[in-house]
Amino acid sequence: MNNEEFWFRFRGARGGYPTPGPATLKYGGNTTCLEIHAGPHLIIIDAGSGIIGLGQEMLAALRTRGQLIRATLLLTHVHNDHIQGLPLFGPALAAGSQLHIFGPKPLTDENLRDTLKRIMRPPFSPIGQHDLLSRRTFAHLRQGDRIILEDPAAPPQYLTVHDDCPPRTPHTLLIQTHHSYSHPQNGVLVFRITYRERSLVFATDVEGYVGGDQRLIKFSQGADVLIHDAEYDEDEYAGKPLVKQGWGHSTWRMATEVAQASQVKRLFLTHHSPQHDDAYLEQLVAKAQKVFAPTYLAQEGVKVSLTAL
Ligand SMILES: [Zn+2]
Ligand SMILES: [Zn+2]
């Protein structure tokens, strides 16, 4: 593989809860997880059930090729469908793994590390903290914070909105943070990842506004790829049979509004509703393509190269 390539793969694109079965085979039933490779760097966004299979592959690479596990894990928020795979993420158990975990500060007085500890506490989990042999670091991210990855063997460099960005080299990977306030109850982090002049924006669990989400449009401006929540069709959002407004998710039209206004090259619709099977999702994306032609469905297992765009 080209050591400078920038690519991503959906490991899970379902919202709410996993939906295995014949009706979701094509687009997948695992909850949110995105695997991103940029040269020597591995970034994972969210730890829904999709992270479990990724972890198994990382362990297999460690076993067969001795490939050390180093990854930066970005959490958009800590709702269950975005962290439920974490207790079963094999690299967290493996000695020698290094995981740098970034996410929002929880609403309570707790920090992120303690919040995540609670999902691995007996009797609810067979695995406790003492079973995790990996080296893990934790940090909170706020609006405007940035992370720089340079040397894959070194820890990520964390910069607040007030810090100057060091000069970039061809290996610099930049992660920018945007806090969307539309998702109950603590909002959600949106990430923009830039490597070798290409960029990807990941905006799950966001709800659009009338006239387009202007802050998100600015943040996504000129990105090569925008991955945007599109949980609802328009009639569902409007309230048939339950009003979904205020639940913190978008329609396909809201996603296309952001894509058009920010002039991205490609839009991927994600956070598929557990109520929508493959056939329904294809109807939904067909409507979106009439408004913004380069629209696709996030599809589990599919690899997309930003370098080749
Ligand atoms: Zn979600
Ligand atoms: Zn959520």
PDB file of C-alpha atoms and ligand atoms in Angstrom:
ATOM      1  CA  MET A   1       0.000   0.000   0.000  1.00  0.00           C
ATOM      2  CA  ASN A   2       1.116   3.536  -0.790  1.00  0.00           C
ATOM      3  CA  ASN A   3       2.528   4.880   2.460  1.00  0.00           C
ATOM      4  CA  GLU A   4       1.098   8.324   1.761  1.00  0.00           C
ATOM      5  CA  GLU A   5      -2.426   7.199   0.955  1.00  0.00           C
ATOM      6  CA  PHE A   6      -5.364   8.769   2.796  1.00  0.00           C
ATOM      7  CA  TRP A   7      -8.387   6.509   2.932  1.00  0.00           C
ATOM      8  CA  PHE A   8     -11.274   5.517   5.151  1.00  0.00           C
ATOM      9  CA  ARG A   9     -13.595   2.578   5.655  1.00  0.00           C
ATOM     10  CA  PHE A  10     -17.005   2.463   7.284  1.00  0.00           C
ATOM     11  CA  ARG A  11     -16.977  -0.163  10.028  1.00  0.00           C
ATOM     12  CA  GLY A  12     -20.470   0.701  11.134  1.00  0.00           C
ATOM     13  CA  ALA A  13     -22.992   3.247   9.853  1.00  0.00           C
ATOM     14  CA  ARG A  14     -26.111   2.374  11.818  1.00  0.00           C
ATOM     15  CA  GLY A  15     -27.619   4.647  14.449  1.00  0.00           C
ATOM     16  CA  GLY A  16     -29.423   3.590  17.594  1.00  0.00           C
ATOM     17  CA  TYR A  17     -28.635  -0.112  17.895  1.00  0.00           C
ATOM     18  CA  PRO A  18     -27.124  -2.909  15.793  1.00  0.00           C
ATOM     19  CA  THR A  19     -29.435  -4.360  13.156  1.00  0.00           C
ATOM     20  CA  PRO A  20     -28.056  -7.659  11.818  1.00  0.00           C
ATOM     21  CA  GLY A  21     -30.138  -9.675   9.359  1.00  0.00           C
ATOM     22  CA  PRO A  22     -30.840 -10.219   5.686  1.00  0.00           C
ATOM     23  CA  ALA A  23     -32.570  -6.848   5.199  1.00  0.00           C
ATOM     24  CA  THR A  24     -29.441  -4.891   6.193  1.00  0.00           C
ATOM     25  CA  LEU A  25     -26.737  -7.043   4.607  1.00  0.00           C
ATOM     26  CA  LYS A  26     -25.740  -4.534   1.945  1.00  0.00           C
ATOM     27  CA  TYR A  27     -25.223  -1.389   4.035  1.00  0.00           C
ATOM     28  CA  GLY A  28     -24.534  -3.187   7.298  1.00  0.00           C
ATOM     29  CA  GLY A  29     -26.016  -3.381  10.758  1.00  0.00           C
ATOM     30  CA  ASN A  30     -23.133  -2.301  13.005  1.00  0.00           C
ATOM     31  CA  THR A  31     -23.318   0.964  14.884  1.00  0.00           C
ATOM     32  CA  THR A  32     -21.000   3.863  14.176  1.00  0.00           C
ATOM     33  CA  CYS A  33     -17.287   3.403  13.621  1.00  0.00           C
ATOM     34  CA  LEU A  34     -15.049   4.934  10.963  1.00  0.00           C
ATOM     35  CA  GLU A  35     -11.507   3.686  10.300  1.00  0.00           C
ATOM     36  CA  ILE A  36      -9.185   6.259   8.746  1.00  0.00           C
ATOM     37  CA  HIS A  37      -5.640   5.702   7.470  1.00  0.00           C
ATOM     38  CA  ALA A  38      -3.464   8.638   6.522  1.00  0.00           C
ATOM     39  CA  GLY A  39       0.080   7.569   5.680  1.00  0.00           C
ATOM     40  CA  PRO A  40       1.414   6.009   8.885  1.00  0.00           C
ATOM     41  CA  HIS A  41      -1.467   7.244  11.069  1.00  0.00           C
ATOM     42  CA  LEU A  42      -4.560   5.315  12.152  1.00  0.00           C
ATOM     43  CA  ILE A  43      -7.530   7.301  13.419  1.00  0.00           C
ATOM     44  CA  ILE A  44     -10.768   5.708  14.535  1.00  0.00           C
ATOM     45  CA  ILE A  45     -13.901   7.770  14.993  1.00  0.00           C
ATOM     46  CA  ASP A  46     -16.429   6.332  17.442  1.00  0.00           C
ATOM     47  CA  ALA A  47     -16.582   2.915  19.031  1.00  0.00           C
ATOM     48  CA  GLY A  48     -19.979   1.518  18.090  1.00  0.00           C
ATOM     49  CA  SER A  49     -20.254  -2.218  17.469  1.00  0.00           C
ATOM     50  CA  GLY A  50     -18.311  -1.747  14.207  1.00  0.00           C
ATOM     51  CA  ILE A  51     -15.084  -1.264  16.158  1.00  0.00           C
ATOM     52  CA  ILE A  52     -15.120  -4.904  17.325  1.00  0.00           C
ATOM     53  CA  GLY A  53     -14.290  -6.386  13.905  1.00  0.00           C
ATOM     54  CA  LEU A  54     -11.673  -3.705  13.314  1.00  0.00           C
ATOM     55  CA  GLY A  55     -10.039  -4.627  16.629  1.00  0.00           C
ATOM     56  CA  GLN A  56      -9.931  -8.294  15.648  1.00  0.00           C
ATOM     57  CA  GLU A  57      -8.137  -7.406  12.399  1.00  0.00           C
ATOM     58  CA  MET A  58      -5.648  -5.223  14.270  1.00  0.00           C
ATOM     59  CA  LEU A  59      -4.868  -8.109  16.636  1.00  0.00           C
ATOM     60  CA  ALA A  60      -4.459 -10.481  13.689  1.00  0.00           C
ATOM     61  CA  ALA A  61      -1.946  -8.044  12.119  1.00  0.00           C
ATOM     62  CA  LEU A  62      -0.083  -7.930  15.437  1.00  0.00           C
ATOM     63  CA  ARG A  63       0.012 -11.738  15.567  1.00  0.00           C
ATOM     64  CA  THR A  64       1.045 -12.412  11.990  1.00  0.00           C
ATOM     65  CA  ARG A  65       3.166  -9.373  11.105  1.00  0.00           C
ATOM     66  CA  GLY A  66       4.144  -8.079  14.527  1.00  0.00           C
ATOM     67  CA  GLN A  67       2.497  -4.809  13.561  1.00  0.00           C
ATOM     68  CA  LEU A  68       2.342  -2.648  16.703  1.00  0.00           C
ATOM     69  CA  ILE A  69      -1.026  -1.185  17.579  1.00  0.00           C
ATOM     70  CA  ARG A  70      -1.072   2.589  17.817  1.00  0.00           C
ATOM     71  CA  ALA A  71      -4.275   4.480  17.223  1.00  0.00           C
ATOM     72  CA  THR A  72      -6.005   7.760  17.946  1.00  0.00           C
ATOM     73  CA  LEU A  73      -9.631   7.236  18.925  1.00  0.00           C
ATOM     74  CA  LEU A  74     -11.961  10.222  18.573  1.00  0.00           C
ATOM     75  CA  LEU A  75     -15.344  10.009  20.271  1.00  0.00           C
ATOM     76  CA  THR A  76     -18.080  12.289  18.950  1.00  0.00           C
ATOM     77  CA  HIS A  77     -20.072  11.752  22.157  1.00  0.00           C
ATOM     78  CA  VAL A  78     -20.726   8.936  24.592  1.00  0.00           C
ATOM     79  CA  HIS A  79     -24.217   7.784  23.644  1.00  0.00           C
ATOM     80  CA  ASN A  80     -24.406   4.028  23.757  1.00  0.00           C
ATOM     81  CA  ASP A  81     -24.436   3.486  19.978  1.00  0.00           C
ATOM     82  CA  HIS A  82     -21.067   5.283  19.759  1.00  0.00           C
ATOM     83  CA  ILE A  83     -19.233   3.454  22.557  1.00  0.00           C
ATOM     84  CA  GLN A  84     -20.912   0.067  22.913  1.00  0.00           C
ATOM     85  CA  GLY A  85     -18.097  -1.741  21.072  1.00  0.00           C
ATOM     86  CA  LEU A  86     -15.383  -0.409  23.369  1.00  0.00           C
ATOM     87  CA  PRO A  87     -15.563  -3.194  26.011  1.00  0.00           C
ATOM     88  CA  LEU A  88     -15.013  -5.716  23.187  1.00  0.00           C
ATOM     89  CA  PHE A  89     -12.263  -3.825  21.355  1.00  0.00           C
ATOM     90  CA  GLY A  90      -9.406  -6.340  21.506  1.00  0.00           C
ATOM     91  CA  PRO A  91      -6.471  -3.892  21.211  1.00  0.00           C
ATOM     92  CA  ALA A  92      -7.507  -2.303  24.532  1.00  0.00           C
ATOM     93  CA  LEU A  93      -6.711  -5.650  26.194  1.00  0.00           C
ATOM     94  CA  ALA A  94      -3.375  -6.211  24.468  1.00  0.00           C
ATOM     95  CA  ALA A  95      -0.116  -5.305  26.181  1.00  0.00           C
ATOM     96  CA  GLY A  96       1.941  -2.959  24.034  1.00  0.00           C
ATOM     97  CA  SER A  97      -1.065  -1.270  22.389  1.00  0.00           C
ATOM     98  CA  GLN A  98      -1.138   2.495  22.603  1.00  0.00           C
ATOM     99  CA  LEU A  99      -4.509   4.195  22.371  1.00  0.00           C
ATOM    100  CA  HIS A 100      -4.935   7.956  22.564  1.00  0.00           C
ATOM    101  CA  ILE A 101      -8.587   8.659  23.295  1.00  0.00           C
ATOM    102  CA  PHE A 102     -10.167  12.082  22.783  1.00  0.00           C
ATOM    103  CA  GLY A 103     -13.768  13.061  23.377  1.00  0.00           C
ATOM    104  CA  PRO A 104     -16.116  15.594  24.906  1.00  0.00           C
ATOM    105  CA  LYS A 105     -16.137  16.411  28.601  1.00  0.00           C
ATOM    106  CA  PRO A 106     -19.174  14.616  30.021  1.00  0.00           C
ATOM    107  CA  LEU A 107     -22.083  16.641  31.402  1.00  0.00           C
ATOM    108  CA  THR A 108     -21.431  15.484  34.955  1.00  0.00           C
ATOM    109  CA  ASP A 109     -18.361  16.248  37.084  1.00  0.00           C
ATOM    110  CA  GLU A 110     -16.793  13.064  35.778  1.00  0.00           C
ATOM    111  CA  ASN A 111     -14.001  13.057  33.262  1.00  0.00           C
ATOM    112  CA  LEU A 112     -14.086  10.984  30.074  1.00  0.00           C
ATOM    113  CA  ARG A 113     -11.869   8.257  31.514  1.00  0.00           C
ATOM    114  CA  ASP A 114     -14.204   7.664  34.475  1.00  0.00           C
ATOM    115  CA  THR A 115     -17.299   7.733  32.270  1.00  0.00           C
ATOM    116  CA  LEU A 116     -15.834   5.056  30.012  1.00  0.00           C
ATOM    117  CA  LYS A 117     -14.811   3.001  33.063  1.00  0.00           C
ATOM    118  CA  ARG A 118     -18.454   2.750  34.032  1.00  0.00           C
ATOM    119  CA  ILE A 119     -19.356   0.767  30.887  1.00  0.00           C
ATOM    120  CA  MET A 120     -16.801  -1.899  31.837  1.00  0.00           C
ATOM    121  CA  ARG A 121     -17.787  -2.488  35.403  1.00  0.00           C
ATOM    122  CA  PRO A 122     -18.774  -5.889  36.745  1.00  0.00           C
ATOM    123  CA  PRO A 123     -21.409  -7.275  37.101  1.00  0.00           C
ATOM    124  CA  PHE A 124     -22.469  -5.761  33.769  1.00  0.00           C
ATOM    125  CA  SER A 125     -19.203  -6.565  32.027  1.00  0.00           C
ATOM    126  CA  PRO A 126     -16.959  -9.641  32.234  1.00  0.00           C
ATOM    127  CA  ILE A 127     -13.994  -7.338  31.600  1.00  0.00           C
ATOM    128  CA  GLY A 128     -12.846  -4.817  34.180  1.00  0.00           C
ATOM    129  CA  GLN A 129     -10.226  -2.065  33.994  1.00  0.00           C
ATOM    130  CA  HIS A 130      -7.545  -4.364  35.430  1.00  0.00           C
ATOM    131  CA  ASP A 131      -7.903  -6.562  32.307  1.00  0.00           C
ATOM    132  CA  LEU A 132      -6.878  -3.737  29.991  1.00  0.00           C
ATOM    133  CA  LEU A 133      -3.152  -4.077  29.404  1.00  0.00           C
ATOM    134  CA  SER A 134      -2.907  -1.388  26.732  1.00  0.00           C
ATOM    135  CA  ARG A 135      -1.479   2.054  27.425  1.00  0.00           C
ATOM    136  CA  ARG A 136      -4.265   4.594  27.163  1.00  0.00           C
ATOM    137  CA  THR A 137      -4.329   8.377  27.387  1.00  0.00           C
ATOM    138  CA  PHE A 138      -7.470  10.511  27.613  1.00  0.00           C
ATOM    139  CA  ALA A 139      -8.138  14.149  26.794  1.00  0.00           C
ATOM    140  CA  HIS A 140     -11.195  16.365  26.459  1.00  0.00           C
ATOM    141  CA  LEU A 141     -11.853  18.350  23.318  1.00  0.00           C
ATOM    142  CA  ARG A 142     -13.710  21.639  23.033  1.00  0.00           C
ATOM    143  CA  GLN A 143     -14.830  23.851  20.200  1.00  0.00           C
ATOM    144  CA  GLY A 144     -11.826  24.886  18.117  1.00  0.00           C
ATOM    145  CA  ASP A 145      -9.320  22.485  19.687  1.00  0.00           C
ATOM    146  CA  ARG A 146      -6.898  20.747  17.344  1.00  0.00           C
ATOM    147  CA  ILE A 147      -4.760  17.636  17.359  1.00  0.00           C
ATOM    148  CA  ILE A 148      -1.589  17.216  15.330  1.00  0.00           C
ATOM    149  CA  LEU A 149      -0.168  13.820  14.404  1.00  0.00           C
ATOM    150  CA  GLU A 150       3.336  13.831  13.013  1.00  0.00           C
ATOM    151  CA  ASP A 151       5.595  10.969  14.089  1.00  0.00           C
ATOM    152  CA  PRO A 152       3.377   7.872  14.468  1.00  0.00           C
ATOM    153  CA  ALA A 153       5.537   6.662  17.363  1.00  0.00           C
ATOM    154  CA  ALA A 154       4.995   9.910  19.311  1.00  0.00           C
ATOM    155  CA  PRO A 155       1.816  10.867  21.156  1.00  0.00           C
ATOM    156  CA  PRO A 156      -0.581  13.256  19.391  1.00  0.00           C
ATOM    157  CA  GLN A 157       0.003  16.922  20.018  1.00  0.00           C
ATOM    158  CA  TYR A 158      -3.008  18.689  21.533  1.00  0.00           C
ATOM    159  CA  LEU A 159      -3.575  22.381  20.810  1.00  0.00           C
ATOM    160  CA  THR A 160      -6.298  24.617  22.190  1.00  0.00           C
ATOM    161  CA  VAL A 161      -7.956  27.234  20.049  1.00  0.00           C
ATOM    162  CA  HIS A 162      -5.425  29.776  21.429  1.00  0.00           C
ATOM    163  CA  ASP A 163      -2.254  27.850  20.577  1.00  0.00           C
ATOM    164  CA  ASP A 164      -0.267  28.496  17.414  1.00  0.00           C
ATOM    165  CA  CYS A 165      -0.144  25.620  14.970  1.00  0.00           C
ATOM    166  CA  PRO A 166       3.414  24.407  14.290  1.00  0.00           C
ATOM    167  CA  PRO A 167       4.582  24.424  10.665  1.00  0.00           C
ATOM    168  CA  ARG A 168       3.214  21.489   8.711  1.00  0.00           C
ATOM    169  CA  THR A 169       5.367  18.855   7.052  1.00  0.00           C
ATOM    170  CA  PRO A 170       4.211  16.323   4.417  1.00  0.00           C
ATOM    171  CA  HIS A 171       3.450  13.885   7.254  1.00  0.00           C
ATOM    172  CA  THR A 172       1.400  16.266   9.367  1.00  0.00           C
ATOM    173  CA  LEU A 173      -2.149  15.198  10.004  1.00  0.00           C
ATOM    174  CA  LEU A 174      -4.452  17.860  11.410  1.00  0.00           C
ATOM    175  CA  ILE A 175      -7.661  17.154  13.312  1.00  0.00           C
ATOM    176  CA  GLN A 176      -9.981  20.122  13.908  1.00  0.00           C
ATOM    177  CA  THR A 177     -12.928  20.092  16.295  1.00  0.00           C
ATOM    178  CA  HIS A 178     -16.351  21.673  15.955  1.00  0.00           C
ATOM    179  CA  HIS A 179     -18.963  21.432  18.722  1.00  0.00           C
ATOM    180  CA  SER A 180     -22.505  21.110  17.361  1.00  0.00           C
ATOM    181  CA  TYR A 181     -25.107  21.980  19.970  1.00  0.00           C
ATOM    182  CA  SER A 182     -28.060  20.321  18.235  1.00  0.00           C
ATOM    183  CA  HIS A 183     -27.794  16.828  19.756  1.00  0.00           C
ATOM    184  CA  PRO A 184     -29.362  16.101  23.166  1.00  0.00           C
ATOM    185  CA  GLN A 185     -28.097  16.663  25.784  1.00  0.00           C
ATOM    186  CA  ASN A 186     -24.443  17.657  25.539  1.00  0.00           C
ATOM    187  CA  GLY A 187     -24.158  18.268  21.800  1.00  0.00           C
ATOM    188  CA  VAL A 188     -21.703  16.329  19.667  1.00  0.00           C
ATOM    189  CA  LEU A 189     -18.193  16.810  18.326  1.00  0.00           C
ATOM    190  CA  VAL A 190     -17.675  17.059  14.576  1.00  0.00           C
ATOM    191  CA  PHE A 191     -14.194  16.375  13.239  1.00  0.00           C
ATOM    192  CA  ARG A 192     -12.322  17.607  10.192  1.00  0.00           C
ATOM    193  CA  ILE A 193      -9.241  15.592   9.277  1.00  0.00           C
ATOM    194  CA  THR A 194      -6.715  17.001   6.836  1.00  0.00           C
ATOM    195  CA  TYR A 195      -3.741  15.188   5.358  1.00  0.00           C
ATOM    196  CA  ARG A 196      -1.735  16.183   2.290  1.00  0.00           C
ATOM    197  CA  GLU A 197      -4.244  18.843   1.252  1.00  0.00           C
ATOM    198  CA  ARG A 198      -7.240  16.479   1.361  1.00  0.00           C
ATOM    199  CA  SER A 199      -9.878  16.657   4.007  1.00  0.00           C
ATOM    200  CA  LEU A 200     -12.757  14.709   5.436  1.00  0.00           C
ATOM    201  CA  VAL A 201     -15.524  15.969   7.750  1.00  0.00           C
ATOM    202  CA  PHE A 202     -17.423  13.550   9.975  1.00  0.00           C
ATOM    203  CA  ALA A 203     -20.718  14.974  11.266  1.00  0.00           C
ATOM    204  CA  THR A 204     -22.874  12.303  12.848  1.00  0.00           C
ATOM    205  CA  ASP A 205     -25.735  12.951  15.294  1.00  0.00           C
ATOM    206  CA  VAL A 206     -26.293  16.512  14.108  1.00  0.00           C
ATOM    207  CA  GLU A 207     -29.661  18.103  13.358  1.00  0.00           C
ATOM    208  CA  GLY A 208     -29.957  20.736  10.650  1.00  0.00           C
ATOM    209  CA  TYR A 209     -31.420  24.209  10.918  1.00  0.00           C
ATOM    210  CA  VAL A 210     -33.680  26.209   8.594  1.00  0.00           C
ATOM    211  CA  GLY A 211     -31.497  27.581   5.800  1.00  0.00           C
ATOM    212  CA  GLY A 212     -28.675  25.149   6.576  1.00  0.00           C
ATOM    213  CA  ASP A 213     -26.414  24.829   9.626  1.00  0.00           C
ATOM    214  CA  GLN A 214     -24.213  27.860   8.972  1.00  0.00           C
ATOM    215  CA  ARG A 215     -21.534  26.992  11.543  1.00  0.00           C
ATOM    216  CA  LEU A 216     -21.199  23.494  10.132  1.00  0.00           C
ATOM    217  CA  ILE A 217     -21.188  24.838   6.556  1.00  0.00           C
ATOM    218  CA  LYS A 218     -18.263  27.088   7.447  1.00  0.00           C
ATOM    219  CA  PHE A 219     -16.417  24.248   9.178  1.00  0.00           C
ATOM    220  CA  SER A 220     -16.929  21.897   6.202  1.00  0.00           C
ATOM    221  CA  GLN A 221     -16.072  24.460   3.513  1.00  0.00           C
ATOM    222  CA  GLY A 222     -14.213  22.899   0.575  1.00  0.00           C
ATOM    223  CA  ALA A 223     -13.790  19.454   2.153  1.00  0.00           C
ATOM    224  CA  ASP A 224     -13.306  16.555  -0.235  1.00  0.00           C
ATOM    225  CA  VAL A 225     -15.703  14.347   1.697  1.00  0.00           C
ATOM    226  CA  LEU A 226     -18.539  15.159   4.079  1.00  0.00           C
ATOM    227  CA  ILE A 227     -20.071  12.312   6.061  1.00  0.00           C
ATOM    228  CA  HIS A 228     -23.335  13.644   7.485  1.00  0.00           C
ATOM    229  CA  ASP A 229     -26.167  12.276   9.590  1.00  0.00           C
ATOM    230  CA  ALA A 230     -29.304  11.535   7.549  1.00  0.00           C
ATOM    231  CA  GLU A 231     -31.339   9.356   9.836  1.00  0.00           C
ATOM    232  CA  TYR A 232     -34.751  10.515   8.615  1.00  0.00           C
ATOM    233  CA  ASP A 233     -36.771  10.888   5.511  1.00  0.00           C
ATOM    234  CA  GLU A 234     -38.670  14.166   5.455  1.00  0.00           C
ATOM    235  CA  ASP A 235     -42.091  12.807   6.408  1.00  0.00           C
ATOM    236  CA  GLU A 236     -40.626  10.923   9.380  1.00  0.00           C
ATOM    237  CA  TYR A 237     -38.933  14.059  10.672  1.00  0.00           C
ATOM    238  CA  ALA A 238     -42.171  15.990  10.325  1.00  0.00           C
ATOM    239  CA  GLY A 239     -43.917  13.606  12.670  1.00  0.00           C
ATOM    240  CA  LYS A 240     -45.434  10.472  11.172  1.00  0.00           C
ATOM    241  CA  PRO A 241     -46.200   8.863  13.576  1.00  0.00           C
ATOM    242  CA  LEU A 242     -43.811  10.452  16.122  1.00  0.00           C
ATOM    243  CA  VAL A 243     -42.374  13.952  15.876  1.00  0.00           C
ATOM    244  CA  LYS A 244     -38.583  13.586  15.491  1.00  0.00           C
ATOM    245  CA  GLN A 245     -37.734  17.282  15.536  1.00  0.00           C
ATOM    246  CA  GLY A 246     -35.318  18.021  18.369  1.00  0.00           C
ATOM    247  CA  TRP A 247     -34.029  14.438  18.563  1.00  0.00           C
ATOM    248  CA  GLY A 248     -30.677  15.560  17.222  1.00  0.00           C
ATOM    249  CA  HIS A 249     -30.673  13.925  13.790  1.00  0.00           C
ATOM    250  CA  SER A 250     -31.058  15.205  10.243  1.00  0.00           C
ATOM    251  CA  THR A 251     -33.015  14.436   7.116  1.00  0.00           C
ATOM    252  CA  TRP A 252     -31.247  13.689   3.840  1.00  0.00           C
ATOM    253  CA  ARG A 253     -32.253  17.174   2.693  1.00  0.00           C
ATOM    254  CA  MET A 254     -30.484  18.844   5.630  1.00  0.00           C
ATOM    255  CA  ALA A 255     -27.359  16.866   4.739  1.00  0.00           C
ATOM    256  CA  THR A 256     -27.511  17.957   1.097  1.00  0.00           C
ATOM    257  CA  GLU A 257     -27.969  21.595   2.142  1.00  0.00           C
ATOM    258  CA  VAL A 258     -24.694  21.496   4.075  1.00  0.00           C
ATOM    259  CA  ALA A 259     -22.920  19.620   1.253  1.00  0.00           C
ATOM    260  CA  GLN A 260     -24.033  22.082  -1.405  1.00  0.00           C
ATOM    261  CA  ALA A 261     -23.299  25.222   0.577  1.00  0.00           C
ATOM    262  CA  SER A 262     -19.887  23.998   1.708  1.00  0.00           C
ATOM    263  CA  GLN A 263     -19.012  22.826  -1.818  1.00  0.00           C
ATOM    264  CA  VAL A 264     -17.745  19.409  -0.849  1.00  0.00           C
ATOM    265  CA  LYS A 265     -16.852  16.893  -3.550  1.00  0.00           C
ATOM    266  CA  ARG A 266     -18.774  13.946  -2.100  1.00  0.00           C
ATOM    267  CA  LEU A 267     -21.466  13.465   0.503  1.00  0.00           C
ATOM    268  CA  PHE A 268     -22.001  10.221   2.421  1.00  0.00           C
ATOM    269  CA  LEU A 269     -25.237   9.777   4.356  1.00  0.00           C
ATOM    270  CA  THR A 270     -24.765   7.996   7.663  1.00  0.00           C
ATOM    271  CA  HIS A 271     -26.361   7.058  11.015  1.00  0.00           C
ATOM    272  CA  HIS A 272     -28.915   4.968   9.162  1.00  0.00           C
ATOM    273  CA  SER A 273     -32.101   4.457  11.100  1.00  0.00           C
ATOM    274  CA  PRO A 274     -32.518   0.951  12.542  1.00  0.00           C
ATOM    275  CA  GLN A 275     -36.013   1.087  11.004  1.00  0.00           C
ATOM    276  CA  HIS A 276     -34.649   1.417   7.459  1.00  0.00           C
ATOM    277  CA  ASP A 277     -33.631  -1.657   5.501  1.00  0.00           C
ATOM    278  CA  ASP A 278     -31.337  -1.664   2.443  1.00  0.00           C
ATOM    279  CA  ALA A 279     -34.204  -1.057  -0.015  1.00  0.00           C
ATOM    280  CA  TYR A 280     -35.504   1.912   1.967  1.00  0.00           C
ATOM    281  CA  LEU A 281     -32.027   3.455   2.210  1.00  0.00           C
ATOM    282  CA  GLU A 282     -31.667   3.239  -1.572  1.00  0.00           C
ATOM    283  CA  GLN A 283     -34.932   5.126  -2.047  1.00  0.00           C
ATOM    284  CA  LEU A 284     -33.709   7.741   0.391  1.00  0.00           C
ATOM    285  CA  VAL A 285     -30.345   8.280  -1.328  1.00  0.00           C
ATOM    286  CA  ALA A 286     -32.048   8.498  -4.730  1.00  0.00           C
ATOM    287  CA  LYS A 287     -34.024  11.506  -3.460  1.00  0.00           C
ATOM    288  CA  ALA A 288     -30.831  13.105  -2.122  1.00  0.00           C
ATOM    289  CA  GLN A 289     -28.998  12.558  -5.435  1.00  0.00           C
ATOM    290  CA  LYS A 290     -31.635  14.634  -7.254  1.00  0.00           C
ATOM    291  CA  VAL A 291     -30.590  17.580  -5.082  1.00  0.00           C
ATOM    292  CA  PHE A 292     -26.840  16.864  -4.763  1.00  0.00           C
ATOM    293  CA  ALA A 293     -25.655  14.335  -7.346  1.00  0.00           C
ATOM    294  CA  PRO A 294     -22.444  13.072  -5.664  1.00  0.00           C
ATOM    295  CA  THR A 295     -24.343  11.638  -2.686  1.00  0.00           C
ATOM    296  CA  TYR A 296     -23.714   8.070  -1.493  1.00  0.00           C
ATOM    297  CA  LEU A 297     -24.795   5.867   1.369  1.00  0.00           C
ATOM    298  CA  ALA A 298     -22.272   4.992   4.046  1.00  0.00           C
ATOM    299  CA  GLN A 299     -21.751   1.281   3.475  1.00  0.00           C
ATOM    300  CA  GLU A 300     -20.079  -0.999   5.968  1.00  0.00           C
ATOM    301  CA  GLY A 301     -16.812  -2.477   4.700  1.00  0.00           C
ATOM    302  CA  VAL A 302     -16.419  -0.103   1.762  1.00  0.00           C
ATOM    303  CA  LYS A 303     -13.063   1.641   1.421  1.00  0.00           C
ATOM    304  CA  VAL A 304     -12.887   5.156  -0.027  1.00  0.00           C
ATOM    305  CA  SER A 305      -9.587   6.752  -1.026  1.00  0.00           C
ATOM    306  CA  LEU A 306      -9.311  10.503  -0.611  1.00  0.00           C
ATOM    307  CA  THR A 307      -5.960  10.442  -2.378  1.00  0.00           C
ATOM    308  CA  ALA A 308      -7.683   9.178  -5.534  1.00  0.00           C
ATOM    309  CA  LEU A 309     -10.498  11.779  -5.488  1.00  0.00           C
TER     310      LEU A 309
HETATM  311 ZN    ZN B   1     -26.043   7.974  17.477  1.00  0.00          ZN
HETATM  312 ZN    ZN B   2     -26.305  10.375  19.981  1.00  0.00          ZN
END
